[in-house]
Tab-separated table of C-alpha atoms and ligand atoms in Angstrom:
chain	number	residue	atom	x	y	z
F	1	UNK	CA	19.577	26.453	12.927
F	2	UNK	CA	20.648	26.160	16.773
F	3	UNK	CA	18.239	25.742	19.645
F	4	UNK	CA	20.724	26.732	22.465
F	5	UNK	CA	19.838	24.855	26.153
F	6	UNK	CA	22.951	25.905	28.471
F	7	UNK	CA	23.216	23.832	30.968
F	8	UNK	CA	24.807	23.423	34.583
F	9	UNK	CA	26.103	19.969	35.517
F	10	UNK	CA	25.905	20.962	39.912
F	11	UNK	CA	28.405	17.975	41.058
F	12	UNK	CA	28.321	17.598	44.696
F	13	UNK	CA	30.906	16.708	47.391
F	14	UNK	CA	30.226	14.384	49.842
F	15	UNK	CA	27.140	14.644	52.424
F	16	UNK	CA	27.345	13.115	55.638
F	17	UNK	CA	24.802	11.105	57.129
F	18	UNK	CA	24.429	13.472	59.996
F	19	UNK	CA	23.791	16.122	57.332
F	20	UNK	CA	20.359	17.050	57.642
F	21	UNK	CA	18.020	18.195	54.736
F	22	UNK	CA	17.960	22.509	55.120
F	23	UNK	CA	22.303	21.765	54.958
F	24	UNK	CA	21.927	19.906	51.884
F	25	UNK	CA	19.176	22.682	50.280
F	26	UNK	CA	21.460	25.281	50.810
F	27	UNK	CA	24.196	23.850	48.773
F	28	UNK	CA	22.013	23.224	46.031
F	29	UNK	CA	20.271	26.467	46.285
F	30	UNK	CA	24.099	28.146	46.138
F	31	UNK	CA	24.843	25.950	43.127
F	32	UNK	CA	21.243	26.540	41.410
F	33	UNK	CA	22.705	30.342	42.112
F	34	UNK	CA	25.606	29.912	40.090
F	35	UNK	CA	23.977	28.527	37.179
F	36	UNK	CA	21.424	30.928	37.007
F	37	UNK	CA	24.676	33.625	37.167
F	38	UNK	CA	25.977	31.435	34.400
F	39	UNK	CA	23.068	32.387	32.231
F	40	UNK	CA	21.463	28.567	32.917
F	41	UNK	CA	17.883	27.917	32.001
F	42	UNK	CA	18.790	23.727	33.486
F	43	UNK	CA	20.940	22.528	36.180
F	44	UNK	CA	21.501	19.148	36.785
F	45	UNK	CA	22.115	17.464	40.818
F	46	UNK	CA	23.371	13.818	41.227
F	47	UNK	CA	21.458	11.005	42.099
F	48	UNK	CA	19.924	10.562	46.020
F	49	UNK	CA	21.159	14.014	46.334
F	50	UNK	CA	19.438	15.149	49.661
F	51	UNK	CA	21.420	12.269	51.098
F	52	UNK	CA	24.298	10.218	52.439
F	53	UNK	CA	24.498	7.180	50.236
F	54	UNK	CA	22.819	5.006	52.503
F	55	UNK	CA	22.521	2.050	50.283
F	56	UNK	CA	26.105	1.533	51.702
F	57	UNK	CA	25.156	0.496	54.533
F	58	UNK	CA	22.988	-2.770	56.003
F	59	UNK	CA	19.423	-1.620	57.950
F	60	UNK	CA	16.749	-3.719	59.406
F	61	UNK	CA	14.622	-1.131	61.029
F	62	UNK	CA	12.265	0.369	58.294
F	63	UNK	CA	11.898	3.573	60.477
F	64	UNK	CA	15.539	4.093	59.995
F	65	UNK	CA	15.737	3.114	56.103
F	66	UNK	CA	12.753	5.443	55.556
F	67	UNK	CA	14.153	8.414	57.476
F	68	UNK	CA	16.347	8.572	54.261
F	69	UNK	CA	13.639	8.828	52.065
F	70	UNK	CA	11.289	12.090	50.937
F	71	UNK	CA	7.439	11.618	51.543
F	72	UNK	CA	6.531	13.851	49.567
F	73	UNK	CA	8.103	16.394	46.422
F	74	UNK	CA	8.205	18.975	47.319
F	75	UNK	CA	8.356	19.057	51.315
F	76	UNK	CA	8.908	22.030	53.580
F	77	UNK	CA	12.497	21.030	53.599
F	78	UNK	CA	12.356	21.199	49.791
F	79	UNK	CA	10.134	23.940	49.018
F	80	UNK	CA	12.858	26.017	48.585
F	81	UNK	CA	14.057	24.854	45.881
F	82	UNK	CA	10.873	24.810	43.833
F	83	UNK	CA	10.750	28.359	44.970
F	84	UNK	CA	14.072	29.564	43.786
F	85	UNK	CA	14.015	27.551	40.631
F	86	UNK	CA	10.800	29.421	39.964
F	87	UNK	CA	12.610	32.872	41.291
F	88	UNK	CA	15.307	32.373	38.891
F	89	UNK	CA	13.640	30.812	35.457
F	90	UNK	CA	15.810	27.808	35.987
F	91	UNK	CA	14.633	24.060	35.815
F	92	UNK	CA	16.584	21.057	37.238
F	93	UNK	CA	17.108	17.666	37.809
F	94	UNK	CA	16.901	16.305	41.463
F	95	UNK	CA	17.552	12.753	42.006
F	96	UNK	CA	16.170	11.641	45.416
F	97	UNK	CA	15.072	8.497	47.388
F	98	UNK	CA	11.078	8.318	47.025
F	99	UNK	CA	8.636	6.771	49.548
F	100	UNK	CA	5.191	6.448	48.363
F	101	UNK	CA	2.182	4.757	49.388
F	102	UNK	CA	0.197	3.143	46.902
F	103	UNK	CA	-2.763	0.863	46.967
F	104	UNK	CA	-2.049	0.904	50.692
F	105	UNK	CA	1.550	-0.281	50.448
F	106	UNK	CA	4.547	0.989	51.014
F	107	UNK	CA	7.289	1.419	48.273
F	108	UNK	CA	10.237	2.550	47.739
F	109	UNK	CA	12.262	4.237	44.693
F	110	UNK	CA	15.609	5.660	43.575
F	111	UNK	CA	14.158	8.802	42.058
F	112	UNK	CA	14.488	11.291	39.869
F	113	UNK	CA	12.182	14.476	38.454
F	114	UNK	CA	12.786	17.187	36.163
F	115	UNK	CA	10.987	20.838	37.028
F	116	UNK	CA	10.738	23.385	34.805
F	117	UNK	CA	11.630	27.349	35.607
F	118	UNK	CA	8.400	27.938	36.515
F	119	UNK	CA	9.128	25.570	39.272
F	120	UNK	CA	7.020	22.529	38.131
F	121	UNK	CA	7.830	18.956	38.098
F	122	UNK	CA	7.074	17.952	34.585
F	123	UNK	CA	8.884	14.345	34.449
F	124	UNK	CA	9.405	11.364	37.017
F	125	UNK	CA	11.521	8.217	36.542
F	126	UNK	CA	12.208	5.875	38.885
F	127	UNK	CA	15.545	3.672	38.586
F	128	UNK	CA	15.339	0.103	36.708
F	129	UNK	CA	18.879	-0.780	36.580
F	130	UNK	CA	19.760	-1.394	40.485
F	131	UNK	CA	23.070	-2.626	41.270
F	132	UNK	CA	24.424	-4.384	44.112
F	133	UNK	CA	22.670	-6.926	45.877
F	134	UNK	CA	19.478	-7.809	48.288
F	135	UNK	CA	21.210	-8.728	51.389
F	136	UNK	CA	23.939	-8.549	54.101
F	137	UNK	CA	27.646	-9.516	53.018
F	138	UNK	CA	29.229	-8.468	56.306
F	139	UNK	CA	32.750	-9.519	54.309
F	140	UNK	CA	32.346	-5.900	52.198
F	141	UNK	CA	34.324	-3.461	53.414
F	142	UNK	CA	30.720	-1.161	52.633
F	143	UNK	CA	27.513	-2.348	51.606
F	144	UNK	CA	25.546	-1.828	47.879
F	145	UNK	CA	22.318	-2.800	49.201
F	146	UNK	CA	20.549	-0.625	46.243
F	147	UNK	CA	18.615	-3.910	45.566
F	148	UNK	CA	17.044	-4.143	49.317
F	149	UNK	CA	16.231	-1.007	49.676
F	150	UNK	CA	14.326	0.089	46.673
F	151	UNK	CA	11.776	-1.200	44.096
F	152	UNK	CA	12.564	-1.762	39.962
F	153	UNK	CA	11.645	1.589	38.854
F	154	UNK	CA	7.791	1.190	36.865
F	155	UNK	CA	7.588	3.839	34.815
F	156	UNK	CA	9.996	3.049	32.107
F	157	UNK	CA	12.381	5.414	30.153
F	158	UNK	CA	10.293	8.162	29.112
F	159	UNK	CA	10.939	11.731	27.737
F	160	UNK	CA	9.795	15.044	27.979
F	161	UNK	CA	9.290	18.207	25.990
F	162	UNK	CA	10.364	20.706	27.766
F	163	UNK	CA	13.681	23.365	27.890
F	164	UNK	CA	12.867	23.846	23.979
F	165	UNK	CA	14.119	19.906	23.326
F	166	UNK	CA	12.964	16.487	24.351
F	167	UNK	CA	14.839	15.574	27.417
F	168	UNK	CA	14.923	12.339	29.306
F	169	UNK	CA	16.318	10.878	32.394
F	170	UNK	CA	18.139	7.912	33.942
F	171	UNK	CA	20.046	7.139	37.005
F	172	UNK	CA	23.552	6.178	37.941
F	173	UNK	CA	24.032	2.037	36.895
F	174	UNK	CA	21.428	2.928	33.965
F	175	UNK	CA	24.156	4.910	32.163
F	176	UNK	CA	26.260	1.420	31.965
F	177	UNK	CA	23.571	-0.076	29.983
F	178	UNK	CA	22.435	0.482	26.030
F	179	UNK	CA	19.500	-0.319	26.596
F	180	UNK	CA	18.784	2.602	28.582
F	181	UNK	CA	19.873	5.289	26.122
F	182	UNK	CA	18.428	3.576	22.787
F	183	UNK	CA	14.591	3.515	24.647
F	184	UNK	CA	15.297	7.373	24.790
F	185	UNK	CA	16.679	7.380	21.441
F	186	UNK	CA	13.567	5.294	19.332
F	187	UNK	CA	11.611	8.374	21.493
F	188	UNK	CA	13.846	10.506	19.885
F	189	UNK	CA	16.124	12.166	23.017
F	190	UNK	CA	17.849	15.191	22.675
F	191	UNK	CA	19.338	15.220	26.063
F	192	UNK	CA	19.799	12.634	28.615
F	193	UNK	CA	20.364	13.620	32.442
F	194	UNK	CA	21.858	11.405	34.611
F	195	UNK	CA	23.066	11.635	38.491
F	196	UNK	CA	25.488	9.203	40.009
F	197	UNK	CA	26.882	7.717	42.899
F	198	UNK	CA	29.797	5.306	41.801
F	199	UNK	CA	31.960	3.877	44.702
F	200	UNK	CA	35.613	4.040	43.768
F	201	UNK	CA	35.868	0.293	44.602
F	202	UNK	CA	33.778	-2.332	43.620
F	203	UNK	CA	34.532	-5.500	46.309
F	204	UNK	CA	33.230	-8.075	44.056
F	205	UNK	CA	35.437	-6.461	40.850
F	206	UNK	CA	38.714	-5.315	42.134
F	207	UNK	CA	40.128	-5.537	39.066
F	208	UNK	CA	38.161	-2.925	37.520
F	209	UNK	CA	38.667	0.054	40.451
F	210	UNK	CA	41.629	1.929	38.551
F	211	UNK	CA	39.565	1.880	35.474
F	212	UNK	CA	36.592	3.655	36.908
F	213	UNK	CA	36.823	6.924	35.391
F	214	UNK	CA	37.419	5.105	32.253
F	215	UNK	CA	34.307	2.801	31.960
F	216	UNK	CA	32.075	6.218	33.110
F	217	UNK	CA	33.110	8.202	30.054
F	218	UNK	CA	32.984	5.127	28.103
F	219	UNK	CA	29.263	4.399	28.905
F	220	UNK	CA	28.467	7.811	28.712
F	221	UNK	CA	30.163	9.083	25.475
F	222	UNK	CA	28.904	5.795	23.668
F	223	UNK	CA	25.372	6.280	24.737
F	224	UNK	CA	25.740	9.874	23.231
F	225	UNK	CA	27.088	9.366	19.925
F	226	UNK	CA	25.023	5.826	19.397
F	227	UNK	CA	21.705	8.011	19.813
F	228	UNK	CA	22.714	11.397	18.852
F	229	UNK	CA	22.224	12.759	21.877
F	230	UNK	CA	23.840	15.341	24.763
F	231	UNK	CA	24.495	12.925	28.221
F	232	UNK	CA	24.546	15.429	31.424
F	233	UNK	CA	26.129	13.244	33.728
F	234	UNK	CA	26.753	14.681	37.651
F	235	UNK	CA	28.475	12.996	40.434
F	236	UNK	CA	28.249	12.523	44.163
F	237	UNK	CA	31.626	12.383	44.879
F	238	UNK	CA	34.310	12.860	47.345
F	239	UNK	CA	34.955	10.994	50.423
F	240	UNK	CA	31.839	10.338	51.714
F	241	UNK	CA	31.047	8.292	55.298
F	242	UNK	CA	35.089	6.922	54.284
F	243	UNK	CA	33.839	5.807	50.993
F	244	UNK	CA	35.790	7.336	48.073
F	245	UNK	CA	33.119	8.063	45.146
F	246	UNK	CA	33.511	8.523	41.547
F	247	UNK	CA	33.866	12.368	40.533
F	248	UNK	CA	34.512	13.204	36.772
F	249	UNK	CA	30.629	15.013	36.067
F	250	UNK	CA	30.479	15.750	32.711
F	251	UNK	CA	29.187	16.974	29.790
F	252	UNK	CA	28.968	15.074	26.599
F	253	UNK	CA	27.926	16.267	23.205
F	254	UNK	CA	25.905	14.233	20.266
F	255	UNK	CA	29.056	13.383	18.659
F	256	UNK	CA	30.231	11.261	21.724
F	257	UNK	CA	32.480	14.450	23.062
F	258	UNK	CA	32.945	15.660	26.452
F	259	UNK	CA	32.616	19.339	26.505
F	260	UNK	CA	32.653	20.001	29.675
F	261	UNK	CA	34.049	18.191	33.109
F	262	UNK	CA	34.660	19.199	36.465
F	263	UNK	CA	38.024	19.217	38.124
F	264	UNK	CA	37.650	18.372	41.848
F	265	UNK	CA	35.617	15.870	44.067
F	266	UNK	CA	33.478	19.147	45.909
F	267	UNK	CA	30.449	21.159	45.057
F	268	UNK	CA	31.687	21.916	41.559
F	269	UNK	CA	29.365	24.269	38.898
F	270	UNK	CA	30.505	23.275	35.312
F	271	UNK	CA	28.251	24.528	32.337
F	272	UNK	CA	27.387	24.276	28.510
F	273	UNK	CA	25.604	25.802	26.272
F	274	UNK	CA	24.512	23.005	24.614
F	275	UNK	CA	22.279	23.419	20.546
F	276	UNK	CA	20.148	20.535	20.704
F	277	UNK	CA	20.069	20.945	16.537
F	278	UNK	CA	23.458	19.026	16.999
F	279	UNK	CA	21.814	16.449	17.367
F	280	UNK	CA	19.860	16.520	13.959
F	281	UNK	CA	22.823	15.696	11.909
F	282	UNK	CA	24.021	12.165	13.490
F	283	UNK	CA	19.706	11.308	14.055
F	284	UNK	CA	19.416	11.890	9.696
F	285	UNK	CA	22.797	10.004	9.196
F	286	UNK	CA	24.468	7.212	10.555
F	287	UNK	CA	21.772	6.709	13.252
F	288	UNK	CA	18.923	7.159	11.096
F	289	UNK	CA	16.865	4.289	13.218
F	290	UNK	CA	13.952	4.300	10.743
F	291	UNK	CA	16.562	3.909	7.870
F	292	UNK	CA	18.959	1.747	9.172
F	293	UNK	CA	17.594	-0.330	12.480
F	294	UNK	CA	16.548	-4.219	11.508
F	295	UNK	CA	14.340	-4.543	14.934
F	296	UNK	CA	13.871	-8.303	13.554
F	297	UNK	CA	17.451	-9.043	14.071
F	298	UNK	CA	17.394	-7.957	17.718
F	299	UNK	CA	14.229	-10.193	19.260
F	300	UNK	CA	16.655	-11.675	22.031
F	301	UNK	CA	17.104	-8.130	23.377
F	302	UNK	CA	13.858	-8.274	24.827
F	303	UNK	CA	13.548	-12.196	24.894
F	304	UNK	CA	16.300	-13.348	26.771
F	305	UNK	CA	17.502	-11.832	30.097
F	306	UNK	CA	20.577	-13.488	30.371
F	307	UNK	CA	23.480	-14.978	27.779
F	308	UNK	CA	23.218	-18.303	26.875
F	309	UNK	CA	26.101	-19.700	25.350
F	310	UNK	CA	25.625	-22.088	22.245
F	311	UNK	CA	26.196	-26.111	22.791
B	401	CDT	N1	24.505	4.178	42.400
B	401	CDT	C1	24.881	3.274	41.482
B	401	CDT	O1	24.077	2.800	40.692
B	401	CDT	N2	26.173	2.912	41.494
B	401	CDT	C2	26.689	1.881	40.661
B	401	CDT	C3	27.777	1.180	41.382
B	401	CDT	C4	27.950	-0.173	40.860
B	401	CDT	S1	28.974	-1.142	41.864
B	401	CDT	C5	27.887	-2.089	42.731
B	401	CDT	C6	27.238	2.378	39.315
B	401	CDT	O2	26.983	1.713	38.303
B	401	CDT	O3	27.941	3.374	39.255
């Protein structure tokens, strides 16, 4: 048996902040173009992919924070790719900064949705893992202000059927934690897609910079295998606004393999034609949850937030 999903991971140089939305749409469009020339019925962008990383950098005025953010899904601006996915039979993955108004409030999201080829969003998640922190430390070379800006995604880790499988989605710092892959995995995830935007250097962690491409795969490769599972995961990288981001998109098969990963820090098309029945094999064997799991043994997973050494 094979149920064959081939699949684009569209890595993205960097965009400026001056870069506005129609500049960004046409180098997705282009890269959605590729894919679908590459016989792709799914291509995947990065996260907050219409944008600069603004996160980076420290904003009081909510006129200017929101100007990063999309209203609504899909927008003039955006349209067009709704249009051409629906044009060209192929779905993707668009990770994007979401302002909504609900109950009469204003909120804000790190955002992702999945759209099928006929050009339909079938799935929304909203980021729960935000790094960085709430507010100004004018001593950082660049800001991670992820924790100011948006709101602890509410509408957990779900999955979808669609492409033929049952796909689900997280966003960039989510890929660092188990958590986020085994939620997918008791819903029984046959591919997990991911966009990220991982500064080179971390000020509070120096020590860990040079092993940044390491701990990506790591995360990545280990969520795969643990959950039998294919990981999409596509970068934002490149030099952007004098930040140097994290490249190294790849993609990773259910035994914890990358297949696939790009070879630059630009706009970057790398593909896979990915049979989701791999993932059968390692779901019946060694993670066989309902054979193997003890759920009883694990209660401080959801009980305790934080370690707690013994006296
Ligand atoms: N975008 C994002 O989540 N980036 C984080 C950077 C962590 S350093 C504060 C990541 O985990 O890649």
């Amino acid at each position: 048996m094979s149920r064959i999903l081939t699949v684009g991971a569209a890595q993205l140089g960097p965009i400026a902040c001056a870069d506005a939305r129609p500049r960004v749409v046409t180098r997705l469009l282009e890269l959605m173009r590729q894919a679908h020339a590459m016989g792709c019925g799914l291509v995947v962008f990065p996260e907050l992919a219409l944008t600069t990383f603004f996160p980076r950098w420290y904003m009081e005025s909510e006129a200017e924070i929101d100007a990063f953010c999309e209203k609504e899904m899909p927008s003039a601006e955006t349209r067009p790719l709704f249009d051409e996915a629906a044009r060209l039979s192929v779905g993707f993955y668009l990770g994007y900064a979401e302002l909504s108004l609900e109950g009469g409030r204003k909120r804000r999201f790190n955002t992702s949705i999945l759209v099928d080829g006929a050009g339909r969003v079938v799935g929304k998640y909203r980021k729960i893992h935000l790094p960085g922190h709430a507010e100004h430390e004018p001593s950082r070379r660049f800001q991670h202000l992820e924790k100011r800006y948006f709101e602890i995604g509410d509408l957990g880790f779900g999955v979808w059927r669609a492409f033929g499988g049952i796909i689900g989605m997280c966003i960039c710092n989510d890929r660092r934690w188990p958590e986020t892959y085994r939620v997918m995995g008791l819903q029984g995830v046959e591919m997990v897609l991911l966009g990220y935007n991982t500064p080179v250097h971390n000020p509070p962690a120096q020590e860990h910079d040079h092993l940044g491409d390491f701990h990506n795969r790591l995360s990545m490769q280990a969520g795969a295998y643990q959950n039998g599972t294919w990981v999409v995961g596509v970068a934002k990288t490149g030099n952007e606004e004098g930040v140097p981001m994290l490249a190294q998109s790849q993609i990773i098969a259910p035994s914890g393999e990358t297949v696939a990963m790009t070879a630059t820090e630009a706009d970057e098309l790398i593909v896979a034609r990915c049979d989701l029945d791999l993932c059968n094999s390692y779901k019946r064997t060694m993670f066989n949850f309902a054979a193997h799991r003890v759920p009883e043994a694990y209660r401080l997973i959801c009980e305790r937030r934080g370690a707690i050494p013994p006296d």
